mmCIF file of C-alpha atoms in Angstrom:
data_model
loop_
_atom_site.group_PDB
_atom_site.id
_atom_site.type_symbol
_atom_site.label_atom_id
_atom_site.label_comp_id
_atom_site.label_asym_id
_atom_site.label_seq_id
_atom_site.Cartn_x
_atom_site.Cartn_y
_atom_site.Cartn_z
ATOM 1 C CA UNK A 1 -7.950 -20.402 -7.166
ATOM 2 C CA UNK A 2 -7.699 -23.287 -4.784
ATOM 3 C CA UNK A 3 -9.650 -23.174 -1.370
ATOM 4 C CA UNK A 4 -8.410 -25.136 1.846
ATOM 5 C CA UNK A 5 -9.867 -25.092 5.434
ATOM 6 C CA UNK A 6 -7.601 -23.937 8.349
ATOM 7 C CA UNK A 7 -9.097 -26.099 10.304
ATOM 8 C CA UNK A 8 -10.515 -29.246 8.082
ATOM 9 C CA UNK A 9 -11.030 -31.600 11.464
ATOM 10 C CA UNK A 10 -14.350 -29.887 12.356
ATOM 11 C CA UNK A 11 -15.961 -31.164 9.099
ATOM 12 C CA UNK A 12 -16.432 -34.334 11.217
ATOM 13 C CA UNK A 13 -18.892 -32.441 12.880
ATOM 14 C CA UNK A 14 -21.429 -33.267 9.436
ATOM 15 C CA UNK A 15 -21.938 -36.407 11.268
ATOM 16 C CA UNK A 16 -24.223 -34.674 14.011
ATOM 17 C CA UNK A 17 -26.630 -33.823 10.767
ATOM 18 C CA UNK A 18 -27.069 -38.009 10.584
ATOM 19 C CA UNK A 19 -28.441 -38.421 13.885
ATOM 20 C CA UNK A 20 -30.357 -35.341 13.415
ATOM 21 C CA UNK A 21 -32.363 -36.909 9.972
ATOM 22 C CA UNK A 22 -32.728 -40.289 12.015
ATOM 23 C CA UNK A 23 -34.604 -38.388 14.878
ATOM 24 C CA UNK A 24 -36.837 -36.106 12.201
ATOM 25 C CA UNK A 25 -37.567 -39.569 10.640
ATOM 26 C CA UNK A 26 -38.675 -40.882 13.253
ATOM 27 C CA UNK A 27 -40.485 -37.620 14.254
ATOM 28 C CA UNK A 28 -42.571 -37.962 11.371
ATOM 29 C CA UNK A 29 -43.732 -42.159 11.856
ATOM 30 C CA UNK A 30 -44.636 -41.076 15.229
ATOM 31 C CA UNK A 31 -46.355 -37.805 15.689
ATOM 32 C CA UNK A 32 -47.953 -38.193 19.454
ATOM 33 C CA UNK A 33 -50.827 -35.419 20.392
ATOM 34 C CA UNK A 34 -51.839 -34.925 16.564
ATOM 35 C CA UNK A 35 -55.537 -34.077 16.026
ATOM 36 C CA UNK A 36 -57.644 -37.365 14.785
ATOM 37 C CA UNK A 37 -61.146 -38.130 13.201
ATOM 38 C CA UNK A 38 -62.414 -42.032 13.873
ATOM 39 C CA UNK A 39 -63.848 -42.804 10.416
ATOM 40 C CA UNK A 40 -65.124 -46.509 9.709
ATOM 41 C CA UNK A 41 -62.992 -46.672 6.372
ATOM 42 C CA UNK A 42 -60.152 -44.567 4.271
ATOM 43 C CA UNK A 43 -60.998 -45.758 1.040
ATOM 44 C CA UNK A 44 -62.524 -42.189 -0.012
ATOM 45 C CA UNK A 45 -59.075 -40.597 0.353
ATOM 46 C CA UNK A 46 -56.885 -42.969 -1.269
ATOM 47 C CA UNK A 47 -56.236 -41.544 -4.105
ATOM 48 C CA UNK A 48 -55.560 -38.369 -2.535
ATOM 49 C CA UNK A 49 -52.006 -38.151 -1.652
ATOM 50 C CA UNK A 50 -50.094 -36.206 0.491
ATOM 51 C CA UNK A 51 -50.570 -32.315 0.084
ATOM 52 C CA UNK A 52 -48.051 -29.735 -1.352
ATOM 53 C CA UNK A 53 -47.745 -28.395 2.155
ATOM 54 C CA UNK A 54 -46.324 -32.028 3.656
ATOM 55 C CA UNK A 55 -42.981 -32.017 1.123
ATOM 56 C CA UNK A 56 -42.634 -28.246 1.642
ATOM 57 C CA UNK A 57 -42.468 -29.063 5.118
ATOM 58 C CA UNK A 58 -39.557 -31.844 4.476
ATOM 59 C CA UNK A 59 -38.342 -29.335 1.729
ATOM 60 C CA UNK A 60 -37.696 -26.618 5.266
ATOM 61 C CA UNK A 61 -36.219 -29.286 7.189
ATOM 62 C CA UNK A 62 -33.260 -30.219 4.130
ATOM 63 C CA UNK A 63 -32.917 -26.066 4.224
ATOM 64 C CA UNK A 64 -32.404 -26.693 8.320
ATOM 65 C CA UNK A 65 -29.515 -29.392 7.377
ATOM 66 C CA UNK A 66 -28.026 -27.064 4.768
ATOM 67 C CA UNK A 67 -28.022 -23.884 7.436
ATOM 68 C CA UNK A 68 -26.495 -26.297 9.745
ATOM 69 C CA UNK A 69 -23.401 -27.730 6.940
ATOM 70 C CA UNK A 70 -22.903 -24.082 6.166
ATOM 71 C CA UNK A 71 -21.943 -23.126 9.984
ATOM 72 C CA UNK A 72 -19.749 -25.892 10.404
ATOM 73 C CA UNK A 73 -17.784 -24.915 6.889
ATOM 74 C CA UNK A 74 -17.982 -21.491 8.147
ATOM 75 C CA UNK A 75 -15.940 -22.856 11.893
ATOM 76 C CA UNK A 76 -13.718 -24.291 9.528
ATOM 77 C CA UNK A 77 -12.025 -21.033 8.204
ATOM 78 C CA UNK A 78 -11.914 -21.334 3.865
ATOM 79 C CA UNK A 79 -9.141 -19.699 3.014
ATOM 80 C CA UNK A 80 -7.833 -19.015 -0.621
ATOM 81 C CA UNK A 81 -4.709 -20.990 -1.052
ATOM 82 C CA UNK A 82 -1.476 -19.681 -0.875
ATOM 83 C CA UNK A 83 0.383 -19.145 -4.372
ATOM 84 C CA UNK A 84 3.373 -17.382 -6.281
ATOM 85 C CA UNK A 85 2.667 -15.185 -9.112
ATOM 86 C CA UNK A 86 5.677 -14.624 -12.138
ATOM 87 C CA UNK A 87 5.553 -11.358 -13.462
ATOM 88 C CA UNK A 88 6.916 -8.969 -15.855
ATOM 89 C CA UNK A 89 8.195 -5.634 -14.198
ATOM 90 C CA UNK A 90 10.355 -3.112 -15.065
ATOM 91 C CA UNK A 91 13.529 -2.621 -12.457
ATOM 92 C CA UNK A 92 17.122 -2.287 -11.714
ATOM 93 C CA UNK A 93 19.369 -3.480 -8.974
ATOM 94 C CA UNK A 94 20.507 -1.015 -6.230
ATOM 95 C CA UNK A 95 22.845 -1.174 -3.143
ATOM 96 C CA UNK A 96 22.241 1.838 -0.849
ATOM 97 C CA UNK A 97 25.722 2.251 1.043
ATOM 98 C CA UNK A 98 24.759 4.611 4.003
ATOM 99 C CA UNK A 99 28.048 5.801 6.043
ATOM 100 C CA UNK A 100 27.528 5.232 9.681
ATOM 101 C CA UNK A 101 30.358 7.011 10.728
ATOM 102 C CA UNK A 102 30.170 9.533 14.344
ATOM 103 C CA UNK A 103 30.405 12.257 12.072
ATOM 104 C CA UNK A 104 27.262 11.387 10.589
ATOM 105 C CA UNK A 105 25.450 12.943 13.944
ATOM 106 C CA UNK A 106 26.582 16.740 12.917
ATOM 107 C CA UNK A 107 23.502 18.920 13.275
ATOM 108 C CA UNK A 108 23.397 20.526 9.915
ATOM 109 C CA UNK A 109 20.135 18.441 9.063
ATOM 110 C CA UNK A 110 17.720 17.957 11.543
ATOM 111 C CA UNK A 111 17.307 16.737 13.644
ATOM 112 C CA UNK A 112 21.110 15.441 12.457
ATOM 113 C CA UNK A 113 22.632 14.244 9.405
ATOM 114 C CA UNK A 114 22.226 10.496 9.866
ATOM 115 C CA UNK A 115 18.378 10.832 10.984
ATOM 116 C CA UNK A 116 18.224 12.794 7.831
ATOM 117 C CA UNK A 117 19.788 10.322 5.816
ATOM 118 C CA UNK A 118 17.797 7.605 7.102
ATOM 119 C CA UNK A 119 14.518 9.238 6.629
ATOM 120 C CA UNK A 120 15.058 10.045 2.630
ATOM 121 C CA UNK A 121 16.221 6.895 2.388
ATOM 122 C CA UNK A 122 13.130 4.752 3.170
ATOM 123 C CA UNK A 123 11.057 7.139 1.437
ATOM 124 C CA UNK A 124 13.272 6.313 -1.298
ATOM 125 C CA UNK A 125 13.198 2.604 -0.773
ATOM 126 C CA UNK A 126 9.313 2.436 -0.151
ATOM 127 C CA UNK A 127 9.070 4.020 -3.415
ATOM 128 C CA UNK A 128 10.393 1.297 -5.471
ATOM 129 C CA UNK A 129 8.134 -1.649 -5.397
ATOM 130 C CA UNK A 130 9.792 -3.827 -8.234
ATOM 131 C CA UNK A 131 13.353 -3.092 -7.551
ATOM 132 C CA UNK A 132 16.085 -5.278 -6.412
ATOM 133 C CA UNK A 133 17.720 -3.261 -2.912
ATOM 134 C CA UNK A 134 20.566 -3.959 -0.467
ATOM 135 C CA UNK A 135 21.331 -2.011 2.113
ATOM 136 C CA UNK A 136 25.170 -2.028 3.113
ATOM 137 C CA UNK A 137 26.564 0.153 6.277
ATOM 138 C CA UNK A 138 30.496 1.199 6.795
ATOM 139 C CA UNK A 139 32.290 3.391 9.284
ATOM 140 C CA UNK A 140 35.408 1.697 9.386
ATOM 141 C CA UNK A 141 34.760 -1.240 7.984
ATOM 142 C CA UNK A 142 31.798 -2.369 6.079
ATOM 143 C CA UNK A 143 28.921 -4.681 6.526
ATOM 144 C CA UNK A 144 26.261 -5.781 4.520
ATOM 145 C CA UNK A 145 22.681 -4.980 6.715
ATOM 146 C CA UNK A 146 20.195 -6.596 4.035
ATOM 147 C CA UNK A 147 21.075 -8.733 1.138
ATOM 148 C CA UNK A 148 19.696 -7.695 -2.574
ATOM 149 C CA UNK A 149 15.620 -8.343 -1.605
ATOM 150 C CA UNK A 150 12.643 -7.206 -2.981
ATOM 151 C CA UNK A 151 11.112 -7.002 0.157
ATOM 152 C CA UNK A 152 10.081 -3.178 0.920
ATOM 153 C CA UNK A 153 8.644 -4.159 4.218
ATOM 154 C CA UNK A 154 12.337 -5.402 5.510
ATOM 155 C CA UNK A 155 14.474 -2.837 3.711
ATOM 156 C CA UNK A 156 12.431 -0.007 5.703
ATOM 157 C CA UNK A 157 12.618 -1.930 8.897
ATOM 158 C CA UNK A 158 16.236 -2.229 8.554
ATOM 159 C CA UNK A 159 16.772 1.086 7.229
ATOM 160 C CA UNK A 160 15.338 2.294 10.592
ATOM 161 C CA UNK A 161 16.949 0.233 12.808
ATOM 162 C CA UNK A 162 20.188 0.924 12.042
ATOM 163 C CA UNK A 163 22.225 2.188 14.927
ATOM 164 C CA UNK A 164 24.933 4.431 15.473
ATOM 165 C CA UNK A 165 28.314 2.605 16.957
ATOM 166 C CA UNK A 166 28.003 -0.933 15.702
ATOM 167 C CA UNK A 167 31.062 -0.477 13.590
ATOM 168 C CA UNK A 168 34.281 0.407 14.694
ATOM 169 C CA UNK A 169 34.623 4.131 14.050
ATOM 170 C CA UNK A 170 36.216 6.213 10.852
ATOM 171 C CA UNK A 171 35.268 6.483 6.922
ATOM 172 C CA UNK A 172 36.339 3.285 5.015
ATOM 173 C CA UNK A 173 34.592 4.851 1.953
ATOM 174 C CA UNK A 174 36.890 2.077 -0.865
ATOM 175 C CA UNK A 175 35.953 -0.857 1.982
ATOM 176 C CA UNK A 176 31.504 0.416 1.587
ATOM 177 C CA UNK A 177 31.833 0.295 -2.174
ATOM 178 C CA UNK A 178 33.540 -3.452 -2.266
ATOM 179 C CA UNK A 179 31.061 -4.753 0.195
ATOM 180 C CA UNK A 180 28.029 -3.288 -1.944
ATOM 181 C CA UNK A 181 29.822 -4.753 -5.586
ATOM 182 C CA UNK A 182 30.057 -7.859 -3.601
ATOM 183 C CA UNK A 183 26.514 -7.775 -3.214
ATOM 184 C CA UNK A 184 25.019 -6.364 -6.573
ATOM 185 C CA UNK A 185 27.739 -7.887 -9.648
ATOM 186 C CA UNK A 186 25.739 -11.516 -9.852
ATOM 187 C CA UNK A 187 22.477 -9.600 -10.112
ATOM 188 C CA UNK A 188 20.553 -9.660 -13.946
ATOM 189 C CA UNK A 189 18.716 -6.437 -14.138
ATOM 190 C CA UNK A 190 21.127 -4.798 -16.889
ATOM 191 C CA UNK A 191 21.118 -1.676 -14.640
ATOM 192 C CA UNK A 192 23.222 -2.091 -11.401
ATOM 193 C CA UNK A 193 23.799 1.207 -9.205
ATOM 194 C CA UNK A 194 25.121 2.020 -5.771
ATOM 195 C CA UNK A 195 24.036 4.838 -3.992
ATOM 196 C CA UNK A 196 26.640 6.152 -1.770
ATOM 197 C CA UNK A 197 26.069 8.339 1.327
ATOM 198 C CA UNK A 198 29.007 9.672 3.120
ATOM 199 C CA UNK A 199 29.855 13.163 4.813
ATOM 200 C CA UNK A 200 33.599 13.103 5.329
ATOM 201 C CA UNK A 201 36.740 11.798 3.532
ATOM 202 C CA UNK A 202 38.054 8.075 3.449
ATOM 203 C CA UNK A 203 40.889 7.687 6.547
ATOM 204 C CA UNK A 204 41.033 4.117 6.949
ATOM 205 C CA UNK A 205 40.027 0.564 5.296
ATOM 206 C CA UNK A 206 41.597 -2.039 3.133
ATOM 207 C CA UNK A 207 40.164 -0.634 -0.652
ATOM 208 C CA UNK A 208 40.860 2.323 -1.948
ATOM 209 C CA UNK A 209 38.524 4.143 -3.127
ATOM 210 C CA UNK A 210 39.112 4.903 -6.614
ATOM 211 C CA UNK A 211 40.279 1.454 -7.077
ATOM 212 C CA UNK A 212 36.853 -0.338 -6.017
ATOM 213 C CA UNK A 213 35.469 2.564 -8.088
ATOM 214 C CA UNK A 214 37.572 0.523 -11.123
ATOM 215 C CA UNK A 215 36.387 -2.591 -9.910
ATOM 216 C CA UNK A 216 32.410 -1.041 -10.154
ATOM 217 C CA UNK A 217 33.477 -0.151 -13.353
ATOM 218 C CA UNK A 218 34.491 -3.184 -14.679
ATOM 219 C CA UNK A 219 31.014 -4.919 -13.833
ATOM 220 C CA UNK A 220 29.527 -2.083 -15.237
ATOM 221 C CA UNK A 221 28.062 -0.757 -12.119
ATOM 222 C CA UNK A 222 27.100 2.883 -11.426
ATOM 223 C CA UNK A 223 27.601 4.591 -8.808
ATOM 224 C CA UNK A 224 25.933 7.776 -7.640
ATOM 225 C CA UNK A 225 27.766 9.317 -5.093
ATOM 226 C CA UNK A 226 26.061 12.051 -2.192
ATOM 227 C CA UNK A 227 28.311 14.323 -0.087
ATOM 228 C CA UNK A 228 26.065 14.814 3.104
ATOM 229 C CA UNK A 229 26.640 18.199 4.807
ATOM 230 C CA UNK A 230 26.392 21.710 4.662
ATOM 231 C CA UNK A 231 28.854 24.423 3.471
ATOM 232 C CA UNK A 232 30.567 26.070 6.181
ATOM 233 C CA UNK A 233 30.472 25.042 9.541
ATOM 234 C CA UNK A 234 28.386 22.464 11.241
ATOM 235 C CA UNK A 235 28.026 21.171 15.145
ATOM 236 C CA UNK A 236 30.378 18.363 15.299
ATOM 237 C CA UNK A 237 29.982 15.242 18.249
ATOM 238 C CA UNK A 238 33.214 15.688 19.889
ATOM 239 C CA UNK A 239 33.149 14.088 22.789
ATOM 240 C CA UNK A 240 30.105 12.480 25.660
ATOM 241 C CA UNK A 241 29.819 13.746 28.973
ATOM 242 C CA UNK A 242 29.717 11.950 32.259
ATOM 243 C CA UNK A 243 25.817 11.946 31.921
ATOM 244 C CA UNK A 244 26.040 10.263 28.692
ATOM 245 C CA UNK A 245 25.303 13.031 26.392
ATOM 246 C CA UNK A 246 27.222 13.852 23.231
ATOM 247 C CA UNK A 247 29.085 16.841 23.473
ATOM 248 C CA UNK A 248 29.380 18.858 19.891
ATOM 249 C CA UNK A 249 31.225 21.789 18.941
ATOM 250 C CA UNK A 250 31.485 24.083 15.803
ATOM 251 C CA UNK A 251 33.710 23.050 13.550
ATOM 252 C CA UNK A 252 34.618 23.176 9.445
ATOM 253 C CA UNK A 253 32.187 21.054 6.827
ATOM 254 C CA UNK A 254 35.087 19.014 5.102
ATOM 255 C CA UNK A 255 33.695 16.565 2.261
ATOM 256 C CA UNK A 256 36.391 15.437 0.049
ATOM 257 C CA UNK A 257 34.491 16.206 -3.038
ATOM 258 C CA UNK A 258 37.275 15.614 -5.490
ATOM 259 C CA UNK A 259 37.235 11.517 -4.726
ATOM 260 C CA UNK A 260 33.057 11.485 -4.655
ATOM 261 C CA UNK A 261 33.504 13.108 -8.196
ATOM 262 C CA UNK A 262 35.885 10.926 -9.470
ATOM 263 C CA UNK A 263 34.516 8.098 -8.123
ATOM 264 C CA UNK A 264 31.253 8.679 -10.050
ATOM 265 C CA UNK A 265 32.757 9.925 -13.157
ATOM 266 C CA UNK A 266 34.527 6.539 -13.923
ATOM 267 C CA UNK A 267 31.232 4.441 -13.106
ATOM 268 C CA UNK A 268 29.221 6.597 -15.320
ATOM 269 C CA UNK A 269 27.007 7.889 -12.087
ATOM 270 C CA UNK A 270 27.187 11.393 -10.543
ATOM 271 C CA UNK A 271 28.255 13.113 -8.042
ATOM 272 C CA UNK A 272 25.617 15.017 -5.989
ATOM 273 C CA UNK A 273 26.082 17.535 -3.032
ATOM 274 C CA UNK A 274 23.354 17.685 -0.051
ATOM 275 C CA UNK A 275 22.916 20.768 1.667
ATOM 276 C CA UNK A 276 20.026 20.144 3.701
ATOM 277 C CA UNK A 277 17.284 17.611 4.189
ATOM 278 C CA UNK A 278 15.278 18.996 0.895
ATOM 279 C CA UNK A 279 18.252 19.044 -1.476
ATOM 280 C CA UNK A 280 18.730 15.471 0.210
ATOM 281 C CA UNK A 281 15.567 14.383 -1.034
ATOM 282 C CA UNK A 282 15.981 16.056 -4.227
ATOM 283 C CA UNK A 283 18.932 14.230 -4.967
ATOM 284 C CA UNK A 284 17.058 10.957 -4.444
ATOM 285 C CA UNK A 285 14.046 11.707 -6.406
ATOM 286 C CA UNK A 286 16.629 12.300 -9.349
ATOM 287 C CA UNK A 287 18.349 9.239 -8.850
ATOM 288 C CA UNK A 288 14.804 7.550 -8.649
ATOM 289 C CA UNK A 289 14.466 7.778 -12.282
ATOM 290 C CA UNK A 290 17.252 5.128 -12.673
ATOM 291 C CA UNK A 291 17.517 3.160 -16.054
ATOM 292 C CA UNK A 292 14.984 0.109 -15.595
ATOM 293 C CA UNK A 293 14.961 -3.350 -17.435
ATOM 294 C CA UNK A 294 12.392 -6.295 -18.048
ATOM 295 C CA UNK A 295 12.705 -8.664 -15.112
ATOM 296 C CA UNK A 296 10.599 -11.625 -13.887
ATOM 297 C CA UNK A 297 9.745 -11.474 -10.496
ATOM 298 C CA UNK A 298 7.669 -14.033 -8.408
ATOM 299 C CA UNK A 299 5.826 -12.891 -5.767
ATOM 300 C CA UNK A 300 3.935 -14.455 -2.647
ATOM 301 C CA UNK A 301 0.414 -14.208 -1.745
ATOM 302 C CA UNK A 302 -0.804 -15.058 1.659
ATOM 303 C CA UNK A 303 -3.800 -17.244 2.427
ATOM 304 C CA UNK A 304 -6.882 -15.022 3.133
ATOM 305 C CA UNK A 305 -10.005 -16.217 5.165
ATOM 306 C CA UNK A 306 -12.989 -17.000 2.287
ATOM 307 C CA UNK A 307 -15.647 -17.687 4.452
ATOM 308 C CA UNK A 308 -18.020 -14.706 3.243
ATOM 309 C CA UNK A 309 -20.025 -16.969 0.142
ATOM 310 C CA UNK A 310 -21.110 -19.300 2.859
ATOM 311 C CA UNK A 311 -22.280 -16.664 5.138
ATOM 312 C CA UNK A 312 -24.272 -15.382 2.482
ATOM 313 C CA UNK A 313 -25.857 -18.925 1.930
ATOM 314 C CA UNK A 314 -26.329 -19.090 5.856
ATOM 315 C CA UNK A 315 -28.238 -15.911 5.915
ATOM 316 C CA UNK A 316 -30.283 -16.453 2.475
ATOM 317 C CA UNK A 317 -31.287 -19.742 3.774
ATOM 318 C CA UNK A 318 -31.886 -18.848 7.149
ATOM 319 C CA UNK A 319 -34.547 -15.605 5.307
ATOM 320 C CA UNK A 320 -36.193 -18.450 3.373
ATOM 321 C CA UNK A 321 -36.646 -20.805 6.440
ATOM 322 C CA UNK A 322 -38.257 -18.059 8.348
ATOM 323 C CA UNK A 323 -40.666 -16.733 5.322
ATOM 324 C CA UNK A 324 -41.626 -20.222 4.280
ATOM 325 C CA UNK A 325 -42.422 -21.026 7.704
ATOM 326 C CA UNK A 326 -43.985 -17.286 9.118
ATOM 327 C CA UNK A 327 -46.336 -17.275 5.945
ATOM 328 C CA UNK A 328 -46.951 -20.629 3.739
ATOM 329 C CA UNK A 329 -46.831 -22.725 6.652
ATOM 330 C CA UNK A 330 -47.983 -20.462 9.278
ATOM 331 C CA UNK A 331 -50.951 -22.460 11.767
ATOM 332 C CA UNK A 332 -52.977 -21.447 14.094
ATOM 333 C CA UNK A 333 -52.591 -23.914 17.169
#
């Protein structure tokens, strides 16, 4: 892999290691205060030469230089370069349709049935690492929250984020299902689901549901449908107080099972009923055994610092400077 320096303008700072070989240059021509013997002639120690010591001296002071280059690269920052990676992966396309309705805040689940539903369903997204997700929202009307991405970290964030109110109020079941086709049919994973979370029956909208069921059908898209909410009776938000707080009162569980059913049945999903937060999750680990096809995907990776091999040849030669120096040419003054 490719290295590059976050910050390649402090290489320039080399040029402080010219000077420095200039002034050990001149060190050496001129070495004031040295001990000296007056002898009438040198011709007995011509042939001598310098001694092994001398160069290993000069060898200590091109360690120095090296020490010195390795700091600067160090200030530098090496990173490894950034680079996208094609792989083959096994995965499908899905388009989570979570119903955002006020009746999603009935206290059946704790600590209510759309806290509930959000929890399972980042669970369930943070599962699936190699899986094409959207995330589409209806009350209603619809609204697509986060196109088909394979980004985990952004489906969860948006999963979680998603408020209560910010569509105009009812169940436009038909309208959640054409928004999430919309967002799945030009996908090329030969599996293509929607997973559909509602708790109540649809009232209002443009699309029927059965007929965007067809539609699903016709692009060959499944779609696993979830009736959210207890049997019996359930705390209902009915109204909010002066004070601001939601006001709920006890009042019949009616999911209109019949059109969930259907609507499954002529995709070629199914149809699943959630009790409580565990059969909730049950119903997702189920579904998380969707079919799965060959894809390619191509995936990102980040720069990351790479200055660690030339701290290790800072510190090595910095241990050999101080050796060399505290024992072969150690000197007594």
């Amino acid at each position: 892999m490719s290295l590059q320096l976050m910050h390649p303008g402090l290489l320039w700072l080399l040029l402080l290691l010219l000077p420095l070989i200039a002034w050990y240059v001149w060190s050496q021509l001129h070495q004031p205060g040295e001990p000296s013997l007056r002898v009438s002639s040198t011709r007995a120690f011509d042939g001598l030469g310098a001694g092994w010591r001398v160069w290993l001296k000069h060898l200590m002071f091109v360690v120095d230089l090296c020490m010195v280059a390795c700091l600067i690269i160090i200030l530098c920052r090496p990173q490894k370069h950034d680079s996208w990676e094609t792989s083959d992966v096994e995965g499908t396309d899905i388009v989570v349709a979570m119903d955002v309705s006020t009746s999603m805040l009935a206290r059946d689940f704790r600590p209510n049935r759309f806290d509930a539903a959000k929890e399972v369903a980042t669970k369930f997204v943070a599962g699936r690492d190699h899986d094409n997700i959207g995330l589409v929202i209806f009350a209603g009307e619809s609204f697509t929250q986060v196109p088909m991405t394979m980004d985990n970290a952004t489906l969860v964030n948006a999963i979680q984020e998603i408020k209560m109110g910010v569509l105009e109020d009812g169940t436009a079941i038909g309208d959640g299902i054409a928004t999430a086709i919309n967002r799945i049919k030009d996908g090329k994973a030969r599996s293509k689901s929607i997973i559909l979370l509602t708790d109540g029956s649809n009232n209002t909208g443009v699309v029927a549901p059965l007929t965007a069921a067809q539609i699903a059908q016709k692009y060959g898209i499944k779609i696993y449908t979830i009736g959210v909410g207890t049997n019996g009776t359930a705390e209902y938000p009915v109204a909010i107080d002066y004070a601001g707080n939601i006001q709920y009162q006890r009042m019949p569980v009616v999911i209109d099972e019949s059109t969930l059913q259907k609507i499954a049945t002529a995709t070629g999903g199914q149809y699943f009923r959630a009790t409580s937060t565990s059969v909730l999750r049950d119903v997702f680990k189920e579904i998380d055994a969707l079919e799965k096809t060959h894809m390619d995907v191509q995936r990102f990776t980040h720069a990351e610092d790479n200055y660690g091999p030339w701290a290790l040849a800072l510190l090595a030669l910095l241990v050999l400077s101080l050796l060399t120096r505290y024992t072969v040419l150690r000197h007594t003054p």
